[in-house]
């Protein structure tokens, strides 16, 4: 426990690793672009009270909590660990990116990092990082000047992000909106987008952030120590790099588990085409 809590306090990866066993079964092909999530939960009148409407939630998988653990219960969980390859991509080494692997991936965990704004009323800073994850590799692209990737690489990134490959994560509309505002002004839509929150929205869960979902469906804890760090630094720390990699890979891992649990439900939220607005 001491080692685990120390890792949580510093944001550094723990010494141990884990593998989450999953039952393999035949997968359906991703739905075509433009298909919206399933119908909303039904509403029925409560007997004896015509004016009162009660929400009726779909059947929920047995053995999984409807709320994330907190406090000591959360701290007792093993920390989520990624033990694949992490590629930090800058303008100096962008020629080494394996675009074949990225372009051929059927599912990509997707996340971004932005230098936080601590003063109320200020506009958000430009997106500093894009993270893309497969089962055993994560690419972290630095976007800001001085060390950031070139416009050529940004165009290739835009092609990946707007393609039909499934991109999974949490809060993706905001991520896409901010990327388009500062880096990809010509990208107005993206195909194959799956926000993990949409998958569980019909079930009335109390918490649906990435860390809550990881605790509920992976039984793992995601460290938050680096969340508010300076992502605009040209030289990222090892703790920042590890944090960014885990955040993107967690989306990839969660999608596999949640798909096995919810895909047969009428409420399943398939990949869809996202229209990117500035609102």
CSV table of C-alpha atoms in Angstrom, one decimal:
chain,number,residue,atom,x,y,z
A,1,UNK,CA,0.0,0.0,0.0
A,2,UNK,CA,2.9,2.4,0.8
A,3,UNK,CA,4.3,2.0,-2.7
A,4,UNK,CA,0.9,2.5,-4.3
A,5,UNK,CA,0.1,5.6,-2.4
A,6,UNK,CA,3.6,7.1,-3.0
A,7,UNK,CA,3.0,6.6,-6.8
A,8,UNK,CA,-0.3,8.4,-6.5
A,9,UNK,CA,1.3,11.3,-4.7
A,10,UNK,CA,4.1,11.8,-7.2
A,11,UNK,CA,2.2,10.8,-10.4
A,12,UNK,CA,5.0,8.4,-11.3
A,13,UNK,CA,4.0,4.9,-12.6
A,14,UNK,CA,4.0,2.1,-10.0
A,15,UNK,CA,6.5,-0.7,-10.2
A,16,UNK,CA,3.9,-3.4,-10.7
A,17,UNK,CA,1.9,-4.2,-13.9
A,18,UNK,CA,-1.3,-5.9,-14.6
A,19,UNK,CA,-3.3,-7.4,-17.4
A,20,UNK,CA,-7.0,-7.3,-17.5
A,21,UNK,CA,-8.4,-10.6,-18.8
A,22,UNK,CA,-11.3,-10.2,-21.3
A,23,UNK,CA,-13.5,-12.9,-22.9
A,24,UNK,CA,-13.0,-12.8,-26.6
A,25,UNK,CA,-16.1,-13.0,-28.8
A,26,UNK,CA,-17.1,-12.1,-32.3
A,27,UNK,CA,-17.4,-8.3,-32.7
A,28,UNK,CA,-19.8,-6.5,-34.9
A,29,UNK,CA,-18.3,-4.1,-37.4
A,30,UNK,CA,-18.6,-0.4,-36.3
A,31,UNK,CA,-21.8,1.2,-37.4
A,32,UNK,CA,-21.8,3.5,-40.4
A,33,UNK,CA,-21.3,7.2,-39.9
A,34,UNK,CA,-24.2,9.3,-39.1
A,35,UNK,CA,-26.0,6.8,-36.8
A,36,UNK,CA,-27.0,8.4,-33.6
A,37,UNK,CA,-27.0,6.7,-30.2
A,38,UNK,CA,-30.0,4.5,-29.2
A,39,UNK,CA,-33.3,5.9,-28.0
A,40,UNK,CA,-33.5,7.6,-24.5
A,41,UNK,CA,-34.7,5.7,-21.5
A,42,UNK,CA,-38.5,5.3,-21.3
A,43,UNK,CA,-40.6,7.3,-18.9
A,44,UNK,CA,-43.6,5.9,-17.1
A,45,UNK,CA,-46.1,7.3,-14.8
A,46,UNK,CA,-45.9,6.3,-11.2
A,47,UNK,CA,-49.0,4.5,-10.0
A,48,UNK,CA,-51.3,6.8,-8.1
A,49,UNK,CA,-49.5,10.0,-9.0
A,50,UNK,CA,-50.4,11.2,-12.5
A,51,UNK,CA,-48.2,14.3,-12.3
A,52,UNK,CA,-45.1,12.4,-11.2
A,53,UNK,CA,-42.8,10.9,-13.8
A,54,UNK,CA,-40.2,8.4,-12.9
A,55,UNK,CA,-37.1,7.5,-14.9
A,56,UNK,CA,-36.8,3.8,-15.8
A,57,UNK,CA,-33.3,2.7,-16.6
A,58,UNK,CA,-32.4,-0.2,-18.9
A,59,UNK,CA,-31.0,-3.4,-17.4
A,60,UNK,CA,-27.5,-2.9,-16.0
A,61,UNK,CA,-24.7,-5.6,-16.0
A,62,UNK,CA,-24.6,-7.5,-12.7
A,63,UNK,CA,-21.5,-7.1,-10.6
A,64,UNK,CA,-20.7,-3.6,-11.7
A,65,UNK,CA,-21.3,-0.6,-9.4
A,66,UNK,CA,-23.4,2.4,-10.5
A,67,UNK,CA,-21.1,4.8,-8.8
A,68,UNK,CA,-17.3,5.1,-8.5
A,69,UNK,CA,-15.6,4.3,-5.2
A,70,UNK,CA,-14.2,7.3,-3.3
A,71,UNK,CA,-11.7,8.0,-0.5
A,72,UNK,CA,-10.0,5.0,1.0
A,73,UNK,CA,-11.9,2.6,-1.2
A,74,UNK,CA,-10.6,4.3,-4.3
A,75,UNK,CA,-7.1,4.6,-3.0
A,76,UNK,CA,-7.1,0.8,-2.3
A,77,UNK,CA,-7.5,0.1,-6.0
A,78,UNK,CA,-4.4,-0.8,-8.0
A,79,UNK,CA,-3.2,2.0,-10.2
A,80,UNK,CA,-3.9,1.7,-13.9
A,81,UNK,CA,-0.7,0.9,-15.7
A,82,UNK,CA,0.3,1.0,-19.4
A,83,UNK,CA,3.3,-1.2,-20.2
A,84,UNK,CA,3.5,-0.8,-23.9
A,85,UNK,CA,5.6,1.6,-26.0
A,86,UNK,CA,5.2,5.4,-25.7
A,87,UNK,CA,6.4,7.6,-28.5
A,88,UNK,CA,6.8,11.3,-27.7
A,89,UNK,CA,6.6,13.1,-31.1
A,90,UNK,CA,8.2,16.5,-31.6
A,91,UNK,CA,9.3,18.5,-34.7
A,92,UNK,CA,12.7,16.9,-34.3
A,93,UNK,CA,11.7,13.3,-34.6
A,94,UNK,CA,8.3,13.4,-36.4
A,95,UNK,CA,9.8,11.5,-39.3
A,96,UNK,CA,9.8,8.4,-37.2
A,97,UNK,CA,6.0,8.2,-36.7
A,98,UNK,CA,4.6,4.9,-37.9
A,99,UNK,CA,1.7,6.3,-39.9
A,100,UNK,CA,0.8,2.9,-41.2
A,101,UNK,CA,0.0,1.6,-37.7
A,102,UNK,CA,-2.0,4.7,-36.9
A,103,UNK,CA,-3.9,4.7,-40.2
A,104,UNK,CA,-4.7,1.0,-40.1
A,105,UNK,CA,-5.9,1.0,-36.4
A,106,UNK,CA,-9.6,0.1,-36.1
A,107,UNK,CA,-9.9,1.6,-32.6
A,108,UNK,CA,-7.8,4.5,-31.2
A,109,UNK,CA,-7.9,5.8,-27.7
A,110,UNK,CA,-7.9,9.6,-28.0
A,111,UNK,CA,-7.2,12.3,-25.5
A,112,UNK,CA,-5.6,15.8,-25.4
A,113,UNK,CA,-3.8,17.9,-22.8
A,114,UNK,CA,-3.9,21.7,-22.4
A,115,UNK,CA,-2.1,24.0,-20.1
A,116,UNK,CA,-4.7,24.9,-17.5
A,117,UNK,CA,-5.9,28.5,-17.0
A,118,UNK,CA,-6.2,29.5,-13.3
A,119,UNK,CA,-7.6,33.0,-13.8
A,120,UNK,CA,-11.4,33.3,-14.2
A,121,UNK,CA,-12.6,34.8,-17.4
A,122,UNK,CA,-9.6,34.0,-19.6
A,123,UNK,CA,-9.9,31.9,-22.8
A,124,UNK,CA,-8.5,28.4,-22.7
A,125,UNK,CA,-5.0,27.9,-23.8
A,126,UNK,CA,-4.3,26.1,-27.1
A,127,UNK,CA,-4.2,22.3,-27.0
A,128,UNK,CA,-0.7,21.3,-26.2
A,129,UNK,CA,-0.8,17.5,-26.8
A,130,UNK,CA,-2.7,14.9,-28.8
A,131,UNK,CA,-2.5,11.3,-27.6
A,132,UNK,CA,-3.5,8.4,-29.7
A,133,UNK,CA,-3.4,4.8,-28.3
A,134,UNK,CA,-3.7,1.3,-29.6
A,135,UNK,CA,-3.5,-1.9,-27.6
A,136,UNK,CA,0.3,-1.7,-27.0
A,137,UNK,CA,1.5,1.7,-28.3
A,138,UNK,CA,0.8,5.4,-27.5
A,139,UNK,CA,1.8,8.3,-29.6
A,140,UNK,CA,2.0,11.7,-27.9
A,141,UNK,CA,2.3,14.6,-30.3
A,142,UNK,CA,3.5,18.0,-29.0
A,143,UNK,CA,1.7,20.8,-30.9
A,144,UNK,CA,3.0,24.1,-29.6
A,145,UNK,CA,5.8,26.2,-31.2
A,146,UNK,CA,9.5,25.7,-30.6
A,147,UNK,CA,9.3,21.8,-30.2
A,148,UNK,CA,5.9,21.1,-31.8
A,149,UNK,CA,5.3,19.1,-34.9
A,150,UNK,CA,5.2,20.7,-38.4
A,151,UNK,CA,2.2,21.7,-40.4
A,152,UNK,CA,2.7,18.6,-42.5
A,153,UNK,CA,2.4,16.3,-39.5
A,154,UNK,CA,-0.6,18.3,-38.3
A,155,UNK,CA,-2.4,17.6,-41.6
A,156,UNK,CA,-1.7,13.9,-41.2
A,157,UNK,CA,-3.0,14.0,-37.7
A,158,UNK,CA,-6.2,15.8,-38.9
A,159,UNK,CA,-6.7,13.0,-41.5
A,160,UNK,CA,-6.5,10.3,-38.7
A,161,UNK,CA,-8.8,12.2,-36.4
A,162,UNK,CA,-11.4,12.8,-39.1
A,163,UNK,CA,-11.2,9.3,-40.6
A,164,UNK,CA,-13.7,6.4,-40.1
A,165,UNK,CA,-11.4,4.7,-37.5
A,166,UNK,CA,-13.1,4.6,-34.2
A,167,UNK,CA,-11.8,7.2,-31.8
A,168,UNK,CA,-12.8,6.7,-28.1
A,169,UNK,CA,-12.4,8.8,-25.0
A,170,UNK,CA,-14.3,11.1,-22.7
A,171,UNK,CA,-15.4,14.7,-23.5
A,172,UNK,CA,-14.4,14.3,-27.2
A,173,UNK,CA,-16.6,17.1,-28.5
A,174,UNK,CA,-14.7,19.6,-26.4
A,175,UNK,CA,-11.3,18.1,-27.4
A,176,UNK,CA,-12.2,18.3,-31.1
A,177,UNK,CA,-13.6,21.9,-30.7
A,178,UNK,CA,-10.5,23.1,-29.1
A,179,UNK,CA,-8.2,21.4,-31.6
A,180,UNK,CA,-10.1,23.0,-34.5
A,181,UNK,CA,-10.1,26.4,-32.9
A,182,UNK,CA,-6.3,26.5,-32.6
A,183,UNK,CA,-4.8,23.8,-34.9
A,184,UNK,CA,-7.2,22.4,-37.4
A,185,UNK,CA,-9.5,25.2,-38.5
A,186,UNK,CA,-10.6,23.4,-41.7
A,187,UNK,CA,-11.9,20.3,-39.9
A,188,UNK,CA,-15.6,20.7,-39.5
A,189,UNK,CA,-16.6,17.1,-38.8
A,190,UNK,CA,-15.1,13.7,-37.7
A,191,UNK,CA,-16.3,10.2,-38.3
A,192,UNK,CA,-16.1,7.2,-36.0
A,193,UNK,CA,-16.4,9.1,-32.7
A,194,UNK,CA,-17.4,7.3,-29.5
A,195,UNK,CA,-17.7,9.2,-26.3
A,196,UNK,CA,-17.6,6.7,-23.5
A,197,UNK,CA,-20.1,8.8,-21.5
A,198,UNK,CA,-22.7,8.3,-24.3
A,199,UNK,CA,-22.5,4.5,-23.8
A,200,UNK,CA,-23.5,4.7,-20.1
A,201,UNK,CA,-25.7,7.8,-20.2
A,202,UNK,CA,-28.9,5.8,-20.4
A,203,UNK,CA,-28.1,3.9,-17.2
A,204,UNK,CA,-28.2,6.8,-14.7
A,205,UNK,CA,-24.7,6.5,-13.4
A,206,UNK,CA,-23.7,9.1,-10.8
A,207,UNK,CA,-20.2,9.6,-12.2
A,208,UNK,CA,-19.1,9.2,-15.8
A,209,UNK,CA,-15.6,10.8,-16.0
A,210,UNK,CA,-12.7,8.8,-17.2
A,211,UNK,CA,-11.4,8.1,-13.7
A,212,UNK,CA,-14.8,7.1,-12.5
A,213,UNK,CA,-15.3,4.7,-15.5
A,214,UNK,CA,-11.9,3.2,-15.0
A,215,UNK,CA,-12.7,2.5,-11.3
A,216,UNK,CA,-16.1,1.0,-12.1
A,217,UNK,CA,-15.3,-1.1,-15.2
A,218,UNK,CA,-11.5,-1.8,-14.9
A,219,UNK,CA,-11.3,-1.8,-11.0
A,220,UNK,CA,-8.3,0.4,-11.4
A,221,UNK,CA,-7.3,3.9,-10.2
A,222,UNK,CA,-6.0,6.6,-12.5
A,223,UNK,CA,-3.5,9.0,-10.8
A,224,UNK,CA,-4.4,12.7,-11.0
A,225,UNK,CA,-1.2,14.3,-9.8
A,226,UNK,CA,-0.2,15.6,-13.2
A,227,UNK,CA,-3.6,16.7,-14.4
A,228,UNK,CA,-3.1,20.4,-13.7
A,229,UNK,CA,0.6,20.5,-14.6
A,230,UNK,CA,2.1,22.8,-17.3
A,231,UNK,CA,1.5,20.9,-20.5
A,232,UNK,CA,2.9,23.8,-22.5
A,233,UNK,CA,6.5,23.0,-21.4
A,234,UNK,CA,8.8,22.2,-24.2
A,235,UNK,CA,10.4,19.5,-22.0
A,236,UNK,CA,7.8,17.2,-20.5
A,237,UNK,CA,8.7,15.2,-17.4
A,238,UNK,CA,8.5,11.4,-17.3
A,239,UNK,CA,5.5,11.7,-15.0
A,240,UNK,CA,3.7,13.9,-17.5
A,241,UNK,CA,4.5,11.6,-20.4
A,242,UNK,CA,3.3,8.5,-18.4
A,243,UNK,CA,0.1,10.3,-17.3
A,244,UNK,CA,-0.7,11.4,-20.9
A,245,UNK,CA,-0.2,7.9,-22.2
A,246,UNK,CA,-2.4,6.3,-19.5
A,247,UNK,CA,-5.2,8.7,-20.2
A,248,UNK,CA,-5.4,7.8,-23.9
A,249,UNK,CA,-4.9,4.1,-23.4
A,250,UNK,CA,-7.5,4.0,-20.6
A,251,UNK,CA,-10.1,5.0,-23.3
A,252,UNK,CA,-9.0,2.2,-25.6
A,253,UNK,CA,-9.2,-0.3,-22.7
A,254,UNK,CA,-12.5,0.8,-21.5
A,255,UNK,CA,-14.1,0.7,-24.9
A,256,UNK,CA,-13.3,-3.0,-25.2
A,257,UNK,CA,-14.8,-3.8,-21.8
A,258,UNK,CA,-17.9,-1.6,-22.2
A,259,UNK,CA,-18.5,-2.9,-25.7
A,260,UNK,CA,-18.6,-6.5,-24.4
A,261,UNK,CA,-21.1,-5.4,-21.7
A,262,UNK,CA,-23.4,-3.0,-23.5
A,263,UNK,CA,-23.2,-3.6,-27.3
A,264,UNK,CA,-26.3,-6.0,-27.4
A,265,UNK,CA,-28.4,-3.4,-25.6
A,266,UNK,CA,-30.9,-1.3,-27.5
A,267,UNK,CA,-29.3,1.7,-25.8
A,268,UNK,CA,-25.9,1.1,-27.3
A,269,UNK,CA,-24.2,4.2,-28.7
A,270,UNK,CA,-22.3,3.2,-31.9
A,271,UNK,CA,-19.6,5.3,-33.5
A,272,UNK,CA,-21.0,8.4,-35.1
A,273,UNK,CA,-20.2,11.4,-37.2
A,274,UNK,CA,-19.4,14.4,-35.0
A,275,UNK,CA,-20.2,17.9,-36.3
A,276,UNK,CA,-17.7,20.2,-34.7
A,277,UNK,CA,-19.0,23.6,-33.5
A,278,UNK,CA,-17.4,26.4,-31.6
A,279,UNK,CA,-20.2,26.4,-29.0
